[in-house]
Coordinates of C-alpha atoms and ligand atoms in Angstrom, one line a residue:
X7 CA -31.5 -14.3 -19.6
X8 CA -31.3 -11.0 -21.9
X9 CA -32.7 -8.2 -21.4
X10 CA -35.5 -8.5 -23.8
X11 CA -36.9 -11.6 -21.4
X12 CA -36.9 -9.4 -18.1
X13 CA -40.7 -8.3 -18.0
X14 CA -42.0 -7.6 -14.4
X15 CA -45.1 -6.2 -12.9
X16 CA -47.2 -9.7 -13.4
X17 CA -47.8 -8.9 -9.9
X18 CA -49.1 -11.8 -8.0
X19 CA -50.7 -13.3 -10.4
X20 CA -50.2 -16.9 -9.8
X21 CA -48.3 -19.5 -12.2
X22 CA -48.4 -23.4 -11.1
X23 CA -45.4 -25.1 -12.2
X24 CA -45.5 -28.9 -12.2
X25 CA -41.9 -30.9 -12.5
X26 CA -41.8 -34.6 -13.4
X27 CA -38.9 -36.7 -13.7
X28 CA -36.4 -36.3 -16.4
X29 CA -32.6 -34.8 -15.6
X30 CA -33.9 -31.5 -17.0
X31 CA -36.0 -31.2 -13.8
X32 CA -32.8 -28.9 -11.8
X33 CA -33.7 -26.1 -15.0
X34 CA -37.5 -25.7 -13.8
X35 CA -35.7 -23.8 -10.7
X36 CA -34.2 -21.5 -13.0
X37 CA -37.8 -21.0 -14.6
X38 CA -39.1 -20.7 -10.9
X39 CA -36.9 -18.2 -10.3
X40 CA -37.6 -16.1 -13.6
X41 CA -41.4 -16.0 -12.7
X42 CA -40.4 -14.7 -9.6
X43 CA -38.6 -12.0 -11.1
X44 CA -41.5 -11.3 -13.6
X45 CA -43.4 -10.9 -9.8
X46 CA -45.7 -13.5 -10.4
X47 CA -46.2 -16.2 -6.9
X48 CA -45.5 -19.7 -7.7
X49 CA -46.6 -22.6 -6.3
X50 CA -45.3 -26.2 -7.6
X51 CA -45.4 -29.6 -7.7
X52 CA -42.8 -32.5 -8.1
X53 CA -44.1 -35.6 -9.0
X54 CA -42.2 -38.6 -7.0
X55 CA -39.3 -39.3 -9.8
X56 CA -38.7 -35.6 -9.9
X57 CA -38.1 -35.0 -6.6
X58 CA -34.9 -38.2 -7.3
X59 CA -33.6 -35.2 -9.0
X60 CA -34.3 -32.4 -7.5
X61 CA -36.1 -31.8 -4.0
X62 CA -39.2 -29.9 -2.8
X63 CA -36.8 -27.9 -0.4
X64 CA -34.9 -26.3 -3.4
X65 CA -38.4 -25.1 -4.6
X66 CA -39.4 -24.1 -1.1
X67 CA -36.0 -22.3 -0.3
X68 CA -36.1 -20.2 -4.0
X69 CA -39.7 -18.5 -2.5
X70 CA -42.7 -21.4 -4.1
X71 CA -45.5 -22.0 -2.1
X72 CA -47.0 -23.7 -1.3
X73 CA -44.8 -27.2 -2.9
X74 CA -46.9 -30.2 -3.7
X75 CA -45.7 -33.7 -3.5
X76 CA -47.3 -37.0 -2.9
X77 CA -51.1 -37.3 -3.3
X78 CA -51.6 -38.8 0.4
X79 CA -48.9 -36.6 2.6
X80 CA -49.8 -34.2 4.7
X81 CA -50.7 -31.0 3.2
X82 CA -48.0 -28.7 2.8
X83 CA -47.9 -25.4 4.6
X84 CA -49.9 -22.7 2.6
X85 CA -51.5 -25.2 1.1
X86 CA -54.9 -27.0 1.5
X87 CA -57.0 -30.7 2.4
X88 CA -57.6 -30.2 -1.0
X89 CA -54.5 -29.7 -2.7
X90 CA -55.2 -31.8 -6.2
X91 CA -57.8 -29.1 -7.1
X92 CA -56.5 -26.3 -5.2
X93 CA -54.1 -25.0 -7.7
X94 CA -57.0 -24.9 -10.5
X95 CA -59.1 -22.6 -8.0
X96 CA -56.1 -20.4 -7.3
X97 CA -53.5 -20.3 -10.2
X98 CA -54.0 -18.5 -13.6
X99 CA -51.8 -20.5 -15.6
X100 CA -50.0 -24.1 -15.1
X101 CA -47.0 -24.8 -16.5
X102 CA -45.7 -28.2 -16.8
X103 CA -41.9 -28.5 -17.8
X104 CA -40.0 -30.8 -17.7
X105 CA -42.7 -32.9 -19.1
X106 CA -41.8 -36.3 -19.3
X107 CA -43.4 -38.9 -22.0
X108 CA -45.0 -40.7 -19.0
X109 CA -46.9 -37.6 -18.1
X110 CA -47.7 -36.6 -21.6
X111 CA -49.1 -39.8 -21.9
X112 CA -51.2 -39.4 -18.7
X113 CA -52.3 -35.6 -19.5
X114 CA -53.2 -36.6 -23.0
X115 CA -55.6 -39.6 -22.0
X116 CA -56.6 -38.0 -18.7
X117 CA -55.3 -39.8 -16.1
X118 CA -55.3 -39.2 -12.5
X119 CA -53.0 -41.5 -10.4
X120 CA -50.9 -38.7 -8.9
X121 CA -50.7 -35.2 -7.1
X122 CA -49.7 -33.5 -10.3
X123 CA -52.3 -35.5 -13.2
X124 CA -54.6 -34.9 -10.8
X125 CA -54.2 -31.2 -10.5
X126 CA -54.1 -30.8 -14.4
X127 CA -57.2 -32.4 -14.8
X128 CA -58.5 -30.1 -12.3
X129 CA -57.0 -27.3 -13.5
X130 CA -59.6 -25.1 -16.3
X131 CA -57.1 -23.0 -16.9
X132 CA -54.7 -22.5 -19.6
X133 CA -51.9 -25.3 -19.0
X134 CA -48.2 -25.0 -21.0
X135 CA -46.7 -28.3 -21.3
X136 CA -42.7 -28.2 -22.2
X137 CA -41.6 -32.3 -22.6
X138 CA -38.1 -33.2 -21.8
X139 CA -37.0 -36.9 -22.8
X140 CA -34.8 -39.4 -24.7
X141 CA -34.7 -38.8 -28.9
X142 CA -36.3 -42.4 -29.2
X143 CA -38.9 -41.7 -26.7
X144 CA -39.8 -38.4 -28.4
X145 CA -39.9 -39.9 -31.7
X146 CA -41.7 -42.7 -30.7
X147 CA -45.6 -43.4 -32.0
X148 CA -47.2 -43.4 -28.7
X149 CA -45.3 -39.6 -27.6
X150 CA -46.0 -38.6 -31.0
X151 CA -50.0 -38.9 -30.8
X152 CA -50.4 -37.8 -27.5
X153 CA -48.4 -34.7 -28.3
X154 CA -50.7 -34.5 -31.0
X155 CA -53.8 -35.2 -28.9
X156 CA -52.2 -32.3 -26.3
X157 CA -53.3 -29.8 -28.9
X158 CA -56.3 -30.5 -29.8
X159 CA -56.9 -30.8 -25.9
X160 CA -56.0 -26.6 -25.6
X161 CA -52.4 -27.0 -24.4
X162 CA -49.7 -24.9 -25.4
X163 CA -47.5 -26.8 -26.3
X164 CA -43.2 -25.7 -26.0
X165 CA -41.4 -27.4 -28.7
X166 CA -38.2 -29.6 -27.3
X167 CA -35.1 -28.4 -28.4
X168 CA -32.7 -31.2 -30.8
X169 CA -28.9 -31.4 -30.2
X170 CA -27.3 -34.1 -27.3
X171 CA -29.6 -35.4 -24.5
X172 CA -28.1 -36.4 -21.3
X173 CA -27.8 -40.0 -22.0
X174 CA -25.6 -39.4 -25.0
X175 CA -27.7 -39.7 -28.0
X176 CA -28.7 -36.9 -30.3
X177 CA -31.9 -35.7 -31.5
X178 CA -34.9 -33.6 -30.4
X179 CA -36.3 -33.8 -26.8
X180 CA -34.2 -31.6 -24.9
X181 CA -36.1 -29.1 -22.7
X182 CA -36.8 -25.7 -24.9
X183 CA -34.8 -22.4 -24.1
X184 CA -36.7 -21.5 -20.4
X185 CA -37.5 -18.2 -22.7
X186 CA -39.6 -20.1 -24.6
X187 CA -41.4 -21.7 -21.9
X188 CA -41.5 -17.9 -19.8
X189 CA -43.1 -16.1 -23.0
X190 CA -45.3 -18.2 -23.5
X191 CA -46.3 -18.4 -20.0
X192 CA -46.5 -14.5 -19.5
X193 CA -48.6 -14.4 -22.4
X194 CA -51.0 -16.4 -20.7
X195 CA -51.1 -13.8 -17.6
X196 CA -51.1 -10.7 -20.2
X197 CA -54.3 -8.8 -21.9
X198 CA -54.5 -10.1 -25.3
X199 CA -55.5 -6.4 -26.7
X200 CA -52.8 -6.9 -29.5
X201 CA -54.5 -9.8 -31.0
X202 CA -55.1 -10.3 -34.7
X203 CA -52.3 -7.2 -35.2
X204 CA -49.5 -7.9 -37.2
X205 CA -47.0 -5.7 -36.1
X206 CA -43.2 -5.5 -37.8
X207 CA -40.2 -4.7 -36.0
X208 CA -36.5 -3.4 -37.0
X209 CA -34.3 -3.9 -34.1
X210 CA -30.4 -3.7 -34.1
X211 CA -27.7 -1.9 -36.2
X212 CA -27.0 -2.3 -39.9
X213 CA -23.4 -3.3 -41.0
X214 CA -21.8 -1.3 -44.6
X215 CA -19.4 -3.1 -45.6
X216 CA -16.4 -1.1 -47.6
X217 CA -13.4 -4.3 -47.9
X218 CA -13.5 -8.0 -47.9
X219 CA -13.3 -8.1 -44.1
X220 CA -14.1 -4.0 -42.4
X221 CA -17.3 -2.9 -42.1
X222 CA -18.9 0.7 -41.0
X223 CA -21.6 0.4 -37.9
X224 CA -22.9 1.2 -34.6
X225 CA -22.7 -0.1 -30.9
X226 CA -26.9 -0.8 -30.9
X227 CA -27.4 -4.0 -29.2
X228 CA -30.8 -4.7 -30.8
X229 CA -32.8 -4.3 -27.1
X230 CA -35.5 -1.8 -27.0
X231 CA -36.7 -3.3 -30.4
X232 CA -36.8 -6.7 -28.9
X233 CA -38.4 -5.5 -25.9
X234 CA -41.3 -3.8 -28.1
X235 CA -40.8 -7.0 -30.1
X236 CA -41.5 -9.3 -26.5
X237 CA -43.9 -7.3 -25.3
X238 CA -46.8 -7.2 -28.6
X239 CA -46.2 -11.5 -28.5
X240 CA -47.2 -11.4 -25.1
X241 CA -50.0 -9.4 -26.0
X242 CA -51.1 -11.2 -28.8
X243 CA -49.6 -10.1 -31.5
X244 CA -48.2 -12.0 -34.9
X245 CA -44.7 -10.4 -34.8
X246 CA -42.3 -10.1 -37.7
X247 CA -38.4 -8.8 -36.4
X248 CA -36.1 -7.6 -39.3
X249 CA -32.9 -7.7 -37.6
X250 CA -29.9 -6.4 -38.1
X251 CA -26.6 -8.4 -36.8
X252 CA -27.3 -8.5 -33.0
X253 CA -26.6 -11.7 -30.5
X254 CA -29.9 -11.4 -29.7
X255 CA -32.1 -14.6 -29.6
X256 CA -35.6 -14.9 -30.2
X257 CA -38.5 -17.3 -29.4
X258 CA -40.1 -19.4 -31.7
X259 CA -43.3 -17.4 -31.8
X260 CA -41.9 -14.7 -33.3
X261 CA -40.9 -14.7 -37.1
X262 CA -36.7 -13.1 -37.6
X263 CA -35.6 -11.9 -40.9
X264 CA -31.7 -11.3 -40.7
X265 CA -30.3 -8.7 -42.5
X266 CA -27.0 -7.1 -42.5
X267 CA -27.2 -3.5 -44.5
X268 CA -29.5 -0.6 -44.8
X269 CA -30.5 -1.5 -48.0
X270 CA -31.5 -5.1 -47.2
X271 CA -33.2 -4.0 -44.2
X272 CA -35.1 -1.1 -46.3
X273 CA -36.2 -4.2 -49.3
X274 CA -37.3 -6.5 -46.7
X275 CA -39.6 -4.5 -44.9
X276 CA -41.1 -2.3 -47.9
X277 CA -42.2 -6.3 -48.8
X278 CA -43.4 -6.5 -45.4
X279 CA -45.2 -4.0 -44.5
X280 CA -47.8 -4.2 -47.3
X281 CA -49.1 -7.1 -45.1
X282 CA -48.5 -5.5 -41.3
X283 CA -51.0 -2.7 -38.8
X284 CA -48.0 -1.7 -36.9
X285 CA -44.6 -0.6 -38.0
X286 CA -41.8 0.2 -35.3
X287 CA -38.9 1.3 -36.5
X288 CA -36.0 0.9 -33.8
X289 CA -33.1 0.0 -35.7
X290 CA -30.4 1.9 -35.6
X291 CA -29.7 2.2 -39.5
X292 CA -26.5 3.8 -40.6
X293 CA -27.5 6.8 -42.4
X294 CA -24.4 6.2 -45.1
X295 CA -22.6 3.1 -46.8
X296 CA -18.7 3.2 -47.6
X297 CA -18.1 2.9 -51.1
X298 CA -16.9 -0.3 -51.1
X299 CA -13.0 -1.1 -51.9
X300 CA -13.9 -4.3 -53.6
X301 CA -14.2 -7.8 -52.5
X302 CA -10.1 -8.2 -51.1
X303 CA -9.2 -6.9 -47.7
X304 CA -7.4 -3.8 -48.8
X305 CA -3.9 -3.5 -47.7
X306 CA -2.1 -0.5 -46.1
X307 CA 0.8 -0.8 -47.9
X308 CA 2.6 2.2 -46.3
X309 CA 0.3 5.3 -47.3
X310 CA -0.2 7.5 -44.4
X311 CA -3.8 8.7 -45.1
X312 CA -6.8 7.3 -46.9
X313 CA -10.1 8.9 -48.1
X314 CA -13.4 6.7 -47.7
X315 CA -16.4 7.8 -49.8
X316 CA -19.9 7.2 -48.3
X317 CA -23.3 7.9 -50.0
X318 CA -26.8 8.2 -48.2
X319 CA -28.7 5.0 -47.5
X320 CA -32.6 4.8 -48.0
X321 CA -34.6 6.3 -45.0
X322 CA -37.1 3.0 -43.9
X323 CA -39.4 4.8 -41.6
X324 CA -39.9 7.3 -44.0
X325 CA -40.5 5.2 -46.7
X326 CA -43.0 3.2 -44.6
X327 CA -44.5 6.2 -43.9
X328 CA -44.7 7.7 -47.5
X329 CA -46.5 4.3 -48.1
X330 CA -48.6 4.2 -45.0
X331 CA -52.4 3.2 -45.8
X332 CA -55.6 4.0 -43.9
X333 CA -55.4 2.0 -40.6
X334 CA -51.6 1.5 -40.6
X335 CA -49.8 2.6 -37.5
X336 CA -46.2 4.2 -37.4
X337 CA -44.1 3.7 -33.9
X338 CA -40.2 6.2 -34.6
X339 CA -37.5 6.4 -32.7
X340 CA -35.4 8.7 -32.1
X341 CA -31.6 9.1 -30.8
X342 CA -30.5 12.4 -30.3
X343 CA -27.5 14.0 -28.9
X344 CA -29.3 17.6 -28.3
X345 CA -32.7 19.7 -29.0
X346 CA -34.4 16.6 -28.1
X347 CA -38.4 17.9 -28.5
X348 CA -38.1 19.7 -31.1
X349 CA -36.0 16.9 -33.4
X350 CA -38.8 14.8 -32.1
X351 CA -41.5 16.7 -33.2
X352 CA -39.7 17.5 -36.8
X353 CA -39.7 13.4 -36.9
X354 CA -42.7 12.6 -36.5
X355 CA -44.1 15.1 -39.1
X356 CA -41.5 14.6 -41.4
X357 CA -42.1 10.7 -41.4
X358 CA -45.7 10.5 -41.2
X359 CA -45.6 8.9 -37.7
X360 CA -48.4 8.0 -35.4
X361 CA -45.8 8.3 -32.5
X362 CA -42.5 8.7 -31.9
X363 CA -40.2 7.8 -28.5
X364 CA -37.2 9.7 -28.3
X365 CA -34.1 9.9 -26.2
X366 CA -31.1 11.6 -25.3
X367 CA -28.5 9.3 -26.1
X368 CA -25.8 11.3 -24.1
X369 CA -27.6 10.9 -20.8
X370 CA -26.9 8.4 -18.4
X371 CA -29.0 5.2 -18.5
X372 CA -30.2 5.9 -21.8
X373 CA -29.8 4.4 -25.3
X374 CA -26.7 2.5 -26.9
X375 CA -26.4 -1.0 -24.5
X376 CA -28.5 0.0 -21.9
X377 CA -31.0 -1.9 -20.0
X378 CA -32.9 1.2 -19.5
X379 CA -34.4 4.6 -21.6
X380 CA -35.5 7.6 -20.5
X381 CA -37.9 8.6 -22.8
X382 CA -39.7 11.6 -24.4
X383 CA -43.7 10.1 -26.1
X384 CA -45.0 12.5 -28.8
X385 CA -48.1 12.0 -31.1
X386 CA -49.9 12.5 -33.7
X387 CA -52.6 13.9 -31.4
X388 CA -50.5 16.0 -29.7
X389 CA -49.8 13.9 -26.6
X390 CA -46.6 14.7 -25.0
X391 CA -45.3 13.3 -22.0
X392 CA -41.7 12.5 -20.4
X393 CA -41.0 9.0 -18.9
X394 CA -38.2 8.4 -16.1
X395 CA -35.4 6.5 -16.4
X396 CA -37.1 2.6 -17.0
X397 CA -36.2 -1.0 -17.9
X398 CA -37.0 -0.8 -21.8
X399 CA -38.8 -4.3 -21.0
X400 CA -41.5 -1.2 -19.3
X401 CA -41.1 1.2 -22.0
X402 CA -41.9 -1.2 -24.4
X403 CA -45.7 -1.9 -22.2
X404 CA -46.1 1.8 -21.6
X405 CA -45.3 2.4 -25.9
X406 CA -48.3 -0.2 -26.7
X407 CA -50.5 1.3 -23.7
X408 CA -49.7 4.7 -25.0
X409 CA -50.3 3.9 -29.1
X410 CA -53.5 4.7 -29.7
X411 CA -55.1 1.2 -31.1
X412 CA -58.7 2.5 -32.0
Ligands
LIG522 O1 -33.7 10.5 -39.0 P1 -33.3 9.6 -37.9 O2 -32.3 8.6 -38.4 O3 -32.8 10.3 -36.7 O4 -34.6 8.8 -37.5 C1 -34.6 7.8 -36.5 C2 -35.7 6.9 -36.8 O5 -35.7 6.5 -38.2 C3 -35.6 5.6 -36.1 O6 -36.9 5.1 -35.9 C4 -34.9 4.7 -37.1 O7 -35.1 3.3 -36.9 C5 -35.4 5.2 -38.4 N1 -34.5 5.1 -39.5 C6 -34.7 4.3 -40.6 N2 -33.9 4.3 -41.7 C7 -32.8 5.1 -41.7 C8 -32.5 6.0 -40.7 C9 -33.4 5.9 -39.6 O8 -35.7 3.6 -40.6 N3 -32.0 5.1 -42.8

């Protein structure tokens, strides 16, 4: 999972993850295991085909509790007499994936002839359902309207995946990216105080190109921005990345422009941010372009030096800022090598910034690659403060605590 994915300190808040039967049922451990991680508890449930393909002990030996299977068994331990409403009166959010048609079918129309129907219908919650099944299945009338009928119901519903299912054919109806079904299930256990913000990203480096095949760059990797990126979605935010080349993947409830230079980066978010609250600007944009050669890859053809010409690219942040309205909100970055504080401060003056995060690149732990920053916070206001070393998945929280929303 990348880094931009590895949000923790849901701690013990409870997630109720129901399995049914489809061949997708051995990935829901790998979900299991990333909730964990976040430091929410899990409990589960395998319905009786799921547990053909995977078993309640996997579940049980990964750390859920307490495991749920048939309706009429014993009650697990941790668990209760009780156990088809007991995860409705304990758990914050269920999360159903794989889904299979049969128990779309059965959640749409409200049935309760098992352990896990029963529990959904019990459950007031907010419920995630991810569907895993065959093409023809999916595409079928019947899936097709209860899907539909799942909305209107108040599920949030994870979009299968299309390429080759298990059985060999090829279609949609493979279970989503797990980071699709994880954000969306962490944004059910987050405040929503980002809601109604439209907030736009950069993220990533920008490529110059000088030849038909070299380019000029840097070694960003794209992760703080998608971190900041991350963590406004899971607080409710309508989130628009302009990316720069990064292998970076995204979920569906974000919008991705790709760019590749400065300049398109700079034209696609002066378009933007007309419509945006929030601007963060944590691309790392090269501050010249090569002169470009020409469109052939040029050939060395025995010279034994060679002069490249660059010229300045547009500043973005600063141009967002110079164009900054009432109510706008500025987030900069800054990557420095030395005098830290007081390029910081010049920054955020300089660009018209509401706040600005900067960090010394040379240090350990810190910038280019890195799971982690250590961070100095300035502000508009005045605010300063120095973070530790932390995952950027946490410097990303602390930025939207710290920005002051009001
Ligand atoms: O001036 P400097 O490049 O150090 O400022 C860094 C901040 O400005 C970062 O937030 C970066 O994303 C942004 N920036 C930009 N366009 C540039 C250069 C930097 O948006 N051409």
């Amino acid at each position: 999972m990348q880094p931009h994915y590895r949000f923790a300190g849901f701690m013990g808040k409870r997630v109720h993850l129901g399995v049914s039967g489809s061949i997708a049922a051995y990935r829901s451990l790998d979900l299991l295991r990333a909730l964990l991680e976040a430091d929410c508890t899990v409990s589960a449930t395998l319905t009786e085909s799921a547990a053909r393909f995977v078993t309640p002990l996997s579940f049980e030996a990964l750390g859920a509790s307490p495991v749920y299977g048939s309706m009429f068994e014993a009650a697990p331990s941790g668990g209760s007499a009780f156990g088809h409403l007991e995860p409705g009166q304990e758990a914050e959010v269920m999360v159903i994936a794989p889904a299979t048609a049969n128990v779309l079918a059965k959640l749409a129309h409200g049935l309760a002839d098992d352990m896990l129907s029963c529990q959904a219908l019990a459950f007031p919650g907010p419920k995630i359902v991810a569907p895993a099944m065959n093409p023809r299945m999916w595409d079928s009338p019947a899936t097709r309207r209860n899907w539909d009928l799942l909305d209107i119901l108040g599920y949030t519903r994870v979009q299968p995946d299309s390429g080759h299912v298990a059985c060999g054919d090829t279609g949609d109806g493979r279970l989503a990216p797990l980071e699709n079904i994880l954000i969306e299930t962490l944004k059910a256990l987050s405040p929503q105080d980002l809601a109604g913000k439209r907030v736009l990203v950069t993220l990533g480096p920008t490529r110059e190109p000088w030849d038909g095949v070299r380019f000029w760059s840097n070694p960003s990797s794209g992760t703080m921005g998608a971190c900041l990126a991350m963590a406004a979605v899971l607080r409710g935010a309508e989130v628009t990345i302009v990316a720069g080349p990064t292998a970076l993947e995204f979920p569906p409830n974000a919008t991705v422009v790709s760019v590749t230079t400065a300049r398109e980066m700079h034209d696609a978010c002066l378009d933007l941010w007309p419509g945006m609250d929030i601007g963060c600007a944590t691309a790392a944009v090269a501050d010249f372009h090569p002169v470009p050669f020409g469109p052939e890859k040029y050939k060395k053809g025995g010279i034994e030096s060679l002069t490249v010409h660059f010229e300045p690219n547009p500043d973005i942040l600063k141009a967002l800022g110079e164009s900054k309205t009432e109510g706008q909100k500025l987030i900069g970055f800054a990557a420095e090598t030395s005098n830290l504080k007081e390029e910081a401060a010049r920054k955020l003056d300089s660009k018209r910034l509401d706040l600005i995060a900067a960090n010394d690149i040379s240090r350990q732990g810190s910038g280019f690659g890195t799971p982690t920053n250590e961070m100095f916070v300035l502000d508009s206001a005045g605010r300063r403060e120095t973070w530790p070393v932390l995952p950027k998945t946490e410097v990303a929280w602390r930025l939207w605590d710290h920005l002051q929303l009001g």
